[in-house]
Short mmCIF file of the C-alpha atoms (twelve columns), coordinates in Angstrom:
data_MODEL
# 
_entry.id   MODEL 
# 
loop_
_atom_site.group_PDB 
_atom_site.id 
_atom_site.type_symbol 
_atom_site.label_atom_id 
_atom_site.label_alt_id 
_atom_site.label_comp_id 
_atom_site.label_asym_id 
_atom_site.label_seq_id 
_atom_site.Cartn_x 
_atom_site.Cartn_y 
_atom_site.Cartn_z 
_atom_site.pdbx_PDB_model_num 
ATOM 1   C CA . MET A 1   12.038  15.409  -15.809 1 
ATOM 2   C CA . LYS A 2   14.855  13.557  -14.503 1 
ATOM 3   C CA . ASN A 3   15.973  16.753  -12.393 1 
ATOM 4   C CA . LEU A 4   12.557  16.721  -10.972 1 
ATOM 5   C CA . LEU A 5   13.240  13.092  -10.174 1 
ATOM 6   C CA . ALA A 6   16.374  13.715  -8.728  1 
ATOM 7   C CA . LEU A 7   15.135  16.443  -6.567  1 
ATOM 8   C CA . GLY A 8   12.371  14.441  -5.540  1 
ATOM 9   C CA . ALA A 9   14.589  11.485  -4.469  1 
ATOM 10  C CA . MET A 10  16.661  13.884  -2.398  1 
ATOM 11  C CA . LEU A 11  13.671  15.466  -0.560  1 
ATOM 12  C CA . ILE A 12  12.198  11.929  0.020   1 
ATOM 13  C CA . ALA A 13  15.660  11.102  1.876   1 
ATOM 14  C CA . LEU A 14  15.386  14.000  3.898   1 
ATOM 15  C CA . THR A 15  12.086  13.377  4.885   1 
ATOM 16  C CA . ALA A 16  13.315  9.904   6.438   1 
ATOM 17  C CA . PHE A 17  15.376  11.361  8.807   1 
ATOM 18  C CA . SER A 18  12.971  14.317  9.779   1 
ATOM 19  C CA . GLY A 19  9.877   12.301  10.762  1 
ATOM 20  C CA . ALA A 20  7.877   15.476  10.909  1 
ATOM 21  C CA . ALA A 21  6.816   16.230  7.285   1 
ATOM 22  C CA . ASP A 22  3.029   16.070  6.846   1 
ATOM 23  C CA . ALA A 23  1.502   15.491  3.644   1 
ATOM 24  C CA . SER A 24  -1.100  18.420  2.422   1 
ATOM 25  C CA . VAL A 25  -1.997  16.050  -0.610  1 
ATOM 26  C CA . VAL A 26  -4.756  13.683  0.713   1 
ATOM 27  C CA . ILE A 27  -5.510  10.263  -1.168  1 
ATOM 28  C CA . GLY A 28  -9.210  9.235   -0.746  1 
ATOM 29  C CA . GLY A 29  -8.664  5.821   0.601   1 
ATOM 30  C CA . THR A 30  -6.069  3.659   2.083   1 
ATOM 31  C CA . ARG A 31  -5.903  0.845   -0.817  1 
ATOM 32  C CA . VAL A 32  -7.110  0.661   -4.639  1 
ATOM 33  C CA . VAL A 33  -9.045  -2.130  -5.869  1 
ATOM 34  C CA . PHE A 34  -9.101  -2.643  -9.622  1 
ATOM 35  C CA . PRO A 35  -11.720 -4.631  -10.947 1 
ATOM 36  C CA . ALA A 36  -10.339 -6.309  -14.219 1 
ATOM 37  C CA . ALA A 37  -13.927 -5.926  -15.755 1 
ATOM 38  C CA . SER A 38  -14.199 -2.089  -15.455 1 
ATOM 39  C CA . GLY A 39  -10.842 -1.407  -17.263 1 
ATOM 40  C CA . GLU A 40  -10.090 1.686   -15.242 1 
ATOM 41  C CA . VAL A 41  -10.526 3.165   -12.024 1 
ATOM 42  C CA . THR A 42  -10.224 6.631   -10.483 1 
ATOM 43  C CA . VAL A 43  -8.214  7.853   -7.193  1 
ATOM 44  C CA . ARG A 44  -9.262  11.127  -5.733  1 
ATOM 45  C CA . LEU A 45  -6.657  13.426  -4.502  1 
ATOM 46  C CA . ASN A 46  -7.429  16.855  -2.297  1 
ATOM 47  C CA . ASN A 47  -4.842  19.378  -1.213  1 
ATOM 48  C CA . ASN A 48  -5.660  20.258  2.384   1 
ATOM 49  C CA . GLY A 49  -2.718  22.381  2.626   1 
ATOM 50  C CA . GLN A 50  -2.345  26.261  2.422   1 
ATOM 51  C CA . GLN A 51  0.211   26.352  -0.843  1 
ATOM 52  C CA . PRO A 52  0.195   24.718  -3.861  1 
ATOM 53  C CA . ALA A 53  1.888   21.415  -4.388  1 
ATOM 54  C CA . LEU A 54  3.397   19.660  -7.675  1 
ATOM 55  C CA . VAL A 55  2.224   16.134  -7.848  1 
ATOM 56  C CA . GLU A 56  3.969   13.109  -9.658  1 
ATOM 57  C CA . ALA A 57  1.941   9.610   -9.525  1 
ATOM 58  C CA . TRP A 58  3.126   6.376   -10.821 1 
ATOM 59  C CA . ILE A 59  2.721   2.487   -10.223 1 
ATOM 60  C CA . ASP A 60  5.450   -0.101  -9.203  1 
ATOM 61  C CA . ALA A 61  5.240   -3.847  -8.853  1 
ATOM 62  C CA . GLY A 62  6.682   -4.242  -5.575  1 
ATOM 63  C CA . ASN A 63  10.232  -2.176  -5.471  1 
ATOM 64  C CA . PRO A 64  9.963   0.844   -3.211  1 
ATOM 65  C CA . ASP A 65  13.012  2.178   -4.943  1 
ATOM 66  C CA . SER A 66  10.984  2.669   -8.159  1 
ATOM 67  C CA . THR A 67  10.743  5.892   -10.131 1 
ATOM 68  C CA . PRO A 68  8.420   6.575   -13.335 1 
ATOM 69  C CA . ASP A 69  11.114  5.760   -15.420 1 
ATOM 70  C CA . THR A 70  12.230  2.567   -14.178 1 
ATOM 71  C CA . ALA A 71  8.720   0.923   -13.316 1 
ATOM 72  C CA . ARG A 72  7.373   -1.615  -15.305 1 
ATOM 73  C CA . VAL A 73  3.915   -2.237  -14.864 1 
ATOM 74  C CA . PRO A 74  0.423   -2.772  -17.025 1 
ATOM 75  C CA . PHE A 75  -1.089  0.503   -16.069 1 
ATOM 76  C CA . LEU A 76  -1.105  3.978   -17.361 1 
ATOM 77  C CA . ILE A 77  -1.752  7.095   -14.971 1 
ATOM 78  C CA . THR A 78  -3.173  10.313  -16.068 1 
ATOM 79  C CA . PRO A 79  -2.208  12.966  -15.042 1 
ATOM 80  C CA . PRO A 80  1.122   11.811  -14.179 1 
ATOM 81  C CA . LEU A 81  2.556   15.248  -12.959 1 
ATOM 82  C CA . PHE A 82  0.398   18.114  -12.172 1 
ATOM 83  C CA . ARG A 83  0.020   21.083  -10.033 1 
ATOM 84  C CA . MET A 84  -2.422  21.168  -7.328  1 
ATOM 85  C CA . ASN A 85  -3.569  24.510  -5.697  1 
ATOM 86  C CA . ALA A 86  -4.414  24.803  -2.199  1 
ATOM 87  C CA . GLY A 87  -7.986  23.416  -1.039  1 
ATOM 88  C CA . LYS A 88  -8.640  21.815  -4.708  1 
ATOM 89  C CA . GLY A 89  -8.895  18.026  -5.924  1 
ATOM 90  C CA . GLN A 90  -7.809  16.213  -8.827  1 
ATOM 91  C CA . SER A 91  -8.536  12.733  -10.041 1 
ATOM 92  C CA . LEU A 92  -6.069  10.195  -10.963 1 
ATOM 93  C CA . ARG A 93  -7.284  7.952   -13.952 1 
ATOM 94  C CA . ILE A 94  -5.689  4.559   -13.717 1 
ATOM 95  C CA . VAL A 95  -6.117  2.212   -16.774 1 
ATOM 96  C CA . TYR A 96  -5.063  -1.343  -17.544 1 
ATOM 97  C CA . THR A 97  -3.104  -1.854  -20.802 1 
ATOM 98  C CA . SER A 98  -4.408  -5.507  -21.198 1 
ATOM 99  C CA . GLN A 99  -0.886  -7.153  -20.701 1 
ATOM 100 C CA . PRO A 100 -1.431  -10.623 -19.088 1 
ATOM 101 C CA . LEU A 101 -1.908  -11.256 -15.423 1 
ATOM 102 C CA . PRO A 102 -2.765  -14.142 -13.646 1 
ATOM 103 C CA . THR A 103 -6.548  -14.802 -13.883 1 
ATOM 104 C CA . ASP A 104 -6.923  -17.296 -11.072 1 
ATOM 105 C CA . ARG A 105 -5.785  -14.685 -8.195  1 
ATOM 106 C CA . GLU A 106 -5.203  -11.034 -7.509  1 
ATOM 107 C CA . SER A 107 -2.140  -9.114  -8.234  1 
ATOM 108 C CA . LEU A 108 -0.756  -6.746  -6.262  1 
ATOM 109 C CA . PHE A 109 0.944   -3.533  -7.327  1 
ATOM 110 C CA . TRP A 110 1.572   -0.381  -5.339  1 
ATOM 111 C CA . LEU A 111 0.369   3.364   -6.193  1 
ATOM 112 C CA . ASN A 112 2.988   6.281   -5.623  1 
ATOM 113 C CA . VAL A 113 1.870   9.657   -4.877  1 
ATOM 114 C CA . LEU A 114 4.825   12.076  -4.563  1 
ATOM 115 C CA . GLU A 115 4.215   15.783  -3.392  1 
ATOM 116 C CA . ILE A 116 6.877   18.369  -3.970  1 
ATOM 117 C CA . PRO A 117 6.136   21.851  -2.117  1 
ATOM 118 C CA . PRO A 118 6.702   25.001  -3.833  1 
ATOM 119 C CA . LYS A 119 9.863   27.113  -3.923  1 
ATOM 120 C CA . PRO A 120 10.391  29.219  -0.771  1 
ATOM 121 C CA . GLY A 121 9.518   32.876  -1.615  1 
ATOM 122 C CA . THR A 122 11.667  35.893  -1.232  1 
ATOM 123 C CA . VAL A 123 11.740  38.536  1.138   1 
ATOM 124 C CA . ASN A 124 13.152  41.909  0.143   1 
ATOM 125 C CA . GLY A 125 14.494  40.127  -3.101  1 
ATOM 126 C CA . GLU A 126 16.295  37.435  -1.366  1 
ATOM 127 C CA . THR A 127 15.305  33.771  -0.840  1 
ATOM 128 C CA . GLN A 128 14.361  32.730  2.461   1 
ATOM 129 C CA . ASN A 129 16.396  30.147  4.263   1 
ATOM 130 C CA . THR A 130 13.768  26.993  4.727   1 
ATOM 131 C CA . LEU A 131 14.242  23.304  4.710   1 
ATOM 132 C CA . GLN A 132 11.796  21.684  2.574   1 
ATOM 133 C CA . PHE A 133 10.253  17.927  2.408   1 
ATOM 134 C CA . ALA A 134 8.736   16.030  -0.253  1 
ATOM 135 C CA . VAL A 135 6.336   13.498  0.860   1 
ATOM 136 C CA . ARG A 136 5.661   10.054  -0.722  1 
ATOM 137 C CA . SER A 137 2.579   7.865   -0.242  1 
ATOM 138 C CA . ARG A 138 2.582   4.281   -1.524  1 
ATOM 139 C CA . LEU A 139 -0.830  2.358   -1.486  1 
ATOM 140 C CA . LYS A 140 -1.557  -1.035  -2.433  1 
ATOM 141 C CA . LEU A 141 -3.262  -1.453  -5.484  1 
ATOM 142 C CA . PHE A 142 -4.917  -4.881  -5.893  1 
ATOM 143 C CA . PHE A 143 -5.671  -6.006  -9.368  1 
ATOM 144 C CA . ARG A 144 -8.926  -8.168  -9.321  1 
ATOM 145 C CA . PRO A 145 -9.594  -10.571 -12.007 1 
ATOM 146 C CA . ALA A 146 -13.367 -11.173 -12.970 1 
ATOM 147 C CA . GLY A 147 -14.904 -14.506 -11.900 1 
ATOM 148 C CA . LEU A 148 -12.770 -15.183 -9.143  1 
ATOM 149 C CA . ALA A 149 -14.399 -17.653 -6.548  1 
ATOM 150 C CA . GLY A 150 -15.522 -16.668 -3.040  1 
ATOM 151 C CA . ASN A 151 -16.119 -13.049 -1.622  1 
ATOM 152 C CA . PRO A 152 -13.183 -11.008 -0.582  1 
ATOM 153 C CA . LEU A 153 -14.885 -9.355  2.301   1 
ATOM 154 C CA . THR A 154 -15.117 -13.034 4.028   1 
ATOM 155 C CA . ALA A 155 -11.804 -14.470 2.603   1 
ATOM 156 C CA . ALA A 156 -10.287 -13.546 6.096   1 
ATOM 157 C CA . SER A 157 -12.627 -16.312 7.932   1 
ATOM 158 C CA . GLN A 158 -11.153 -18.854 5.523   1 
ATOM 159 C CA . ILE A 159 -7.563  -18.177 6.881   1 
ATOM 160 C CA . THR A 160 -6.211  -21.766 8.555   1 
ATOM 161 C CA . TRP A 161 -3.644  -21.727 11.246  1 
ATOM 162 C CA . SER A 162 -0.629  -23.918 12.119  1 
ATOM 163 C CA . VAL A 163 2.776   -23.797 13.778  1 
ATOM 164 C CA . ALA A 164 5.885   -23.862 11.970  1 
ATOM 165 C CA . SER A 165 7.926   -27.196 12.155  1 
ATOM 166 C CA . ASP A 166 10.468  -25.346 14.511  1 
ATOM 167 C CA . GLY A 167 7.620   -24.256 16.598  1 
ATOM 168 C CA . HIS A 168 9.077   -20.491 16.211  1 
ATOM 169 C CA . ALA A 169 6.621   -19.070 13.912  1 
ATOM 170 C CA . LEU A 170 2.905   -18.990 13.002  1 
ATOM 171 C CA . VAL A 171 1.883   -19.761 9.735   1 
ATOM 172 C CA . ALA A 172 -1.450  -18.300 8.152   1 
ATOM 173 C CA . HIS A 173 -2.673  -20.405 5.374   1 
ATOM 174 C CA . ASN A 174 -4.728  -18.490 2.806   1 
ATOM 175 C CA . PRO A 175 -6.512  -20.670 0.234   1 
ATOM 176 C CA . THR A 176 -8.444  -17.900 -1.308  1 
ATOM 177 C CA . PRO A 177 -7.680  -16.088 -4.831  1 
ATOM 178 C CA . TYR A 178 -7.565  -12.477 -2.608  1 
ATOM 179 C CA . HIS A 179 -4.848  -10.897 -0.646  1 
ATOM 180 C CA . VAL A 180 -5.427  -10.872 3.105   1 
ATOM 181 C CA . THR A 181 -3.870  -8.093  5.106   1 
ATOM 182 C CA . PHE A 182 -3.183  -8.187  8.917   1 
ATOM 183 C CA . SER A 183 -3.071  -5.131  11.107  1 
ATOM 184 C CA . LYS A 184 -2.620  -7.302  14.310  1 
ATOM 185 C CA . VAL A 185 -2.241  -11.046 15.236  1 
ATOM 186 C CA . SER A 186 -2.522  -12.451 18.438  1 
ATOM 187 C CA . LEU A 187 -2.674  -15.918 20.540  1 
ATOM 188 C CA . SER A 188 -3.253  -17.102 23.980  1 
ATOM 189 C CA . ALA A 189 -1.439  -20.022 25.310  1 
ATOM 190 C CA . GLY A 190 -2.527  -20.434 28.896  1 
ATOM 191 C CA . LYS A 191 -2.311  -16.879 30.503  1 
ATOM 192 C CA . ALA A 192 0.061   -15.073 28.318  1 
ATOM 193 C CA . ALA A 193 -0.700  -13.303 25.098  1 
ATOM 194 C CA . LEU A 194 2.074   -14.027 22.484  1 
ATOM 195 C CA . ALA A 195 1.815   -11.030 19.937  1 
ATOM 196 C CA . THR A 196 3.397   -11.242 16.342  1 
ATOM 197 C CA . ASP A 197 4.432   -9.109  13.846  1 
ATOM 198 C CA . ALA A 198 1.701   -8.187  11.172  1 
ATOM 199 C CA . GLY A 199 1.808   -8.642  7.600   1 
ATOM 200 C CA . MET A 200 -0.134  -9.863  4.340   1 
ATOM 201 C CA . VAL A 201 -0.708  -13.381 2.978   1 
ATOM 202 C CA . ALA A 202 -0.945  -13.619 -0.793  1 
ATOM 203 C CA . PRO A 203 -3.504  -15.816 -2.419  1 
ATOM 204 C CA . LEU A 204 -3.109  -19.476 -2.251  1 
ATOM 205 C CA . SER A 205 -0.183  -18.791 -0.398  1 
ATOM 206 C CA . THR A 206 1.149   -19.093 3.452   1 
ATOM 207 C CA . LEU A 207 2.848   -16.314 5.529   1 
ATOM 208 C CA . ARG A 208 5.035   -17.049 8.467   1 
ATOM 209 C CA . LEU A 209 4.569   -14.867 11.498  1 
ATOM 210 C CA . PRO A 210 7.330   -15.306 14.159  1 
ATOM 211 C CA . LEU A 211 6.198   -15.557 17.739  1 
ATOM 212 C CA . ALA A 212 7.853   -13.645 20.646  1 
ATOM 213 C CA . GLU A 213 11.443  -14.662 21.391  1 
ATOM 214 C CA . GLY A 214 11.673  -17.438 23.789  1 
ATOM 215 C CA . ALA A 215 7.678   -18.395 23.789  1 
ATOM 216 C CA . PRO A 216 6.930   -22.009 23.798  1 
ATOM 217 C CA . ALA A 217 5.396   -23.609 20.728  1 
ATOM 218 C CA . PRO A 218 1.724   -23.118 21.099  1 
ATOM 219 C CA . ALA A 219 -0.687  -26.145 21.224  1 
ATOM 220 C CA . ALA A 220 -3.266  -27.064 18.487  1 
ATOM 221 C CA . GLY A 221 -6.766  -25.800 19.471  1 
ATOM 222 C CA . THR A 222 -4.925  -22.528 20.789  1 
ATOM 223 C CA . ALA A 223 -7.197  -19.461 20.004  1 
ATOM 224 C CA . VAL A 224 -5.628  -17.208 17.472  1 
ATOM 225 C CA . ALA A 225 -7.238  -13.531 17.276  1 
ATOM 226 C CA . PHE A 226 -6.596  -11.386 14.262  1 
ATOM 227 C CA . THR A 227 -7.496  -8.074  12.634  1 
ATOM 228 C CA . THR A 228 -7.674  -7.659  8.846   1 
ATOM 229 C CA . ILE A 229 -8.098  -4.777  6.690   1 
ATOM 230 C CA . ASN A 230 -11.075 -4.757  4.224   1 
ATOM 231 C CA . ASP A 231 -11.475 -3.370  0.684   1 
ATOM 232 C CA . PHE A 232 -12.803 -0.221  2.500   1 
ATOM 233 C CA . GLY A 233 -9.870  0.222   4.650   1 
ATOM 234 C CA . ALA A 234 -11.775 -0.911  7.563   1 
ATOM 235 C CA . ALA A 235 -10.494 -3.187  10.415  1 
ATOM 236 C CA . ASP A 236 -12.244 -6.363  10.941  1 
ATOM 237 C CA . ALA A 237 -12.135 -8.597  14.019  1 
ATOM 238 C CA . ASN A 238 -11.560 -12.341 13.148  1 
ATOM 239 C CA . GLN A 239 -11.132 -15.569 15.273  1 
ATOM 240 C CA . GLY A 240 -9.421  -18.902 14.523  1 
ATOM 241 C CA . THR A 241 -7.601  -21.783 16.044  1 
ATOM 242 C CA . ILE A 242 -4.314  -23.427 15.612  1 
ATOM 243 C CA . THR A 243 -4.727  -26.910 13.562  1 
ATOM 244 C CA . PRO A 244 -2.390  -29.916 14.190  1 
# 
């Protein structure tokens, strides 16, 4: 197993430099919502490639450098390591182990799916010279306690906006127990549209979004247009205004 992980890590490093590796193993969805009341969820994988692949899956608590041996989370995945033939599917079963987590808000974890291609074949008894890439997909997993107030599909509409005290950033205030993920945020000050970096604001928290360098601080009442990603991976358009 350790040799496999070492190989996977090396191949992932190569992928970072290539920028050309495409995953054959496709995950059904762009995020995982885990209702605590259900105790478990399943995630569907499909191998859309022309070759079999070795797949390893694990969950981490936010460290992108984690491995199945180092990640410490209150979940189990079955199967954690398996072969997927071309054109076939596989369901991952994720089970909550009942270790304590906050009950007044969502908790964020990450699902990792590492795809390792098969060894190259031989021609006339000799191994072909090929460059292989392992591809890791990393998806957000939201653990959602039962009985949370409000509706996750309308959480974005409750975001309020203000300007940081230094005037160089927008501040998103999230009063809900749900994570809100932004794919785009912009505001209009006069005739200029000022784009910010996207991000995610945690439950009952704030997120600082830097304004364009040199942009003046927008005034109270300035319109904010922002696009969020909902539970189903779809984009929702929202509008807000900056408060004093």
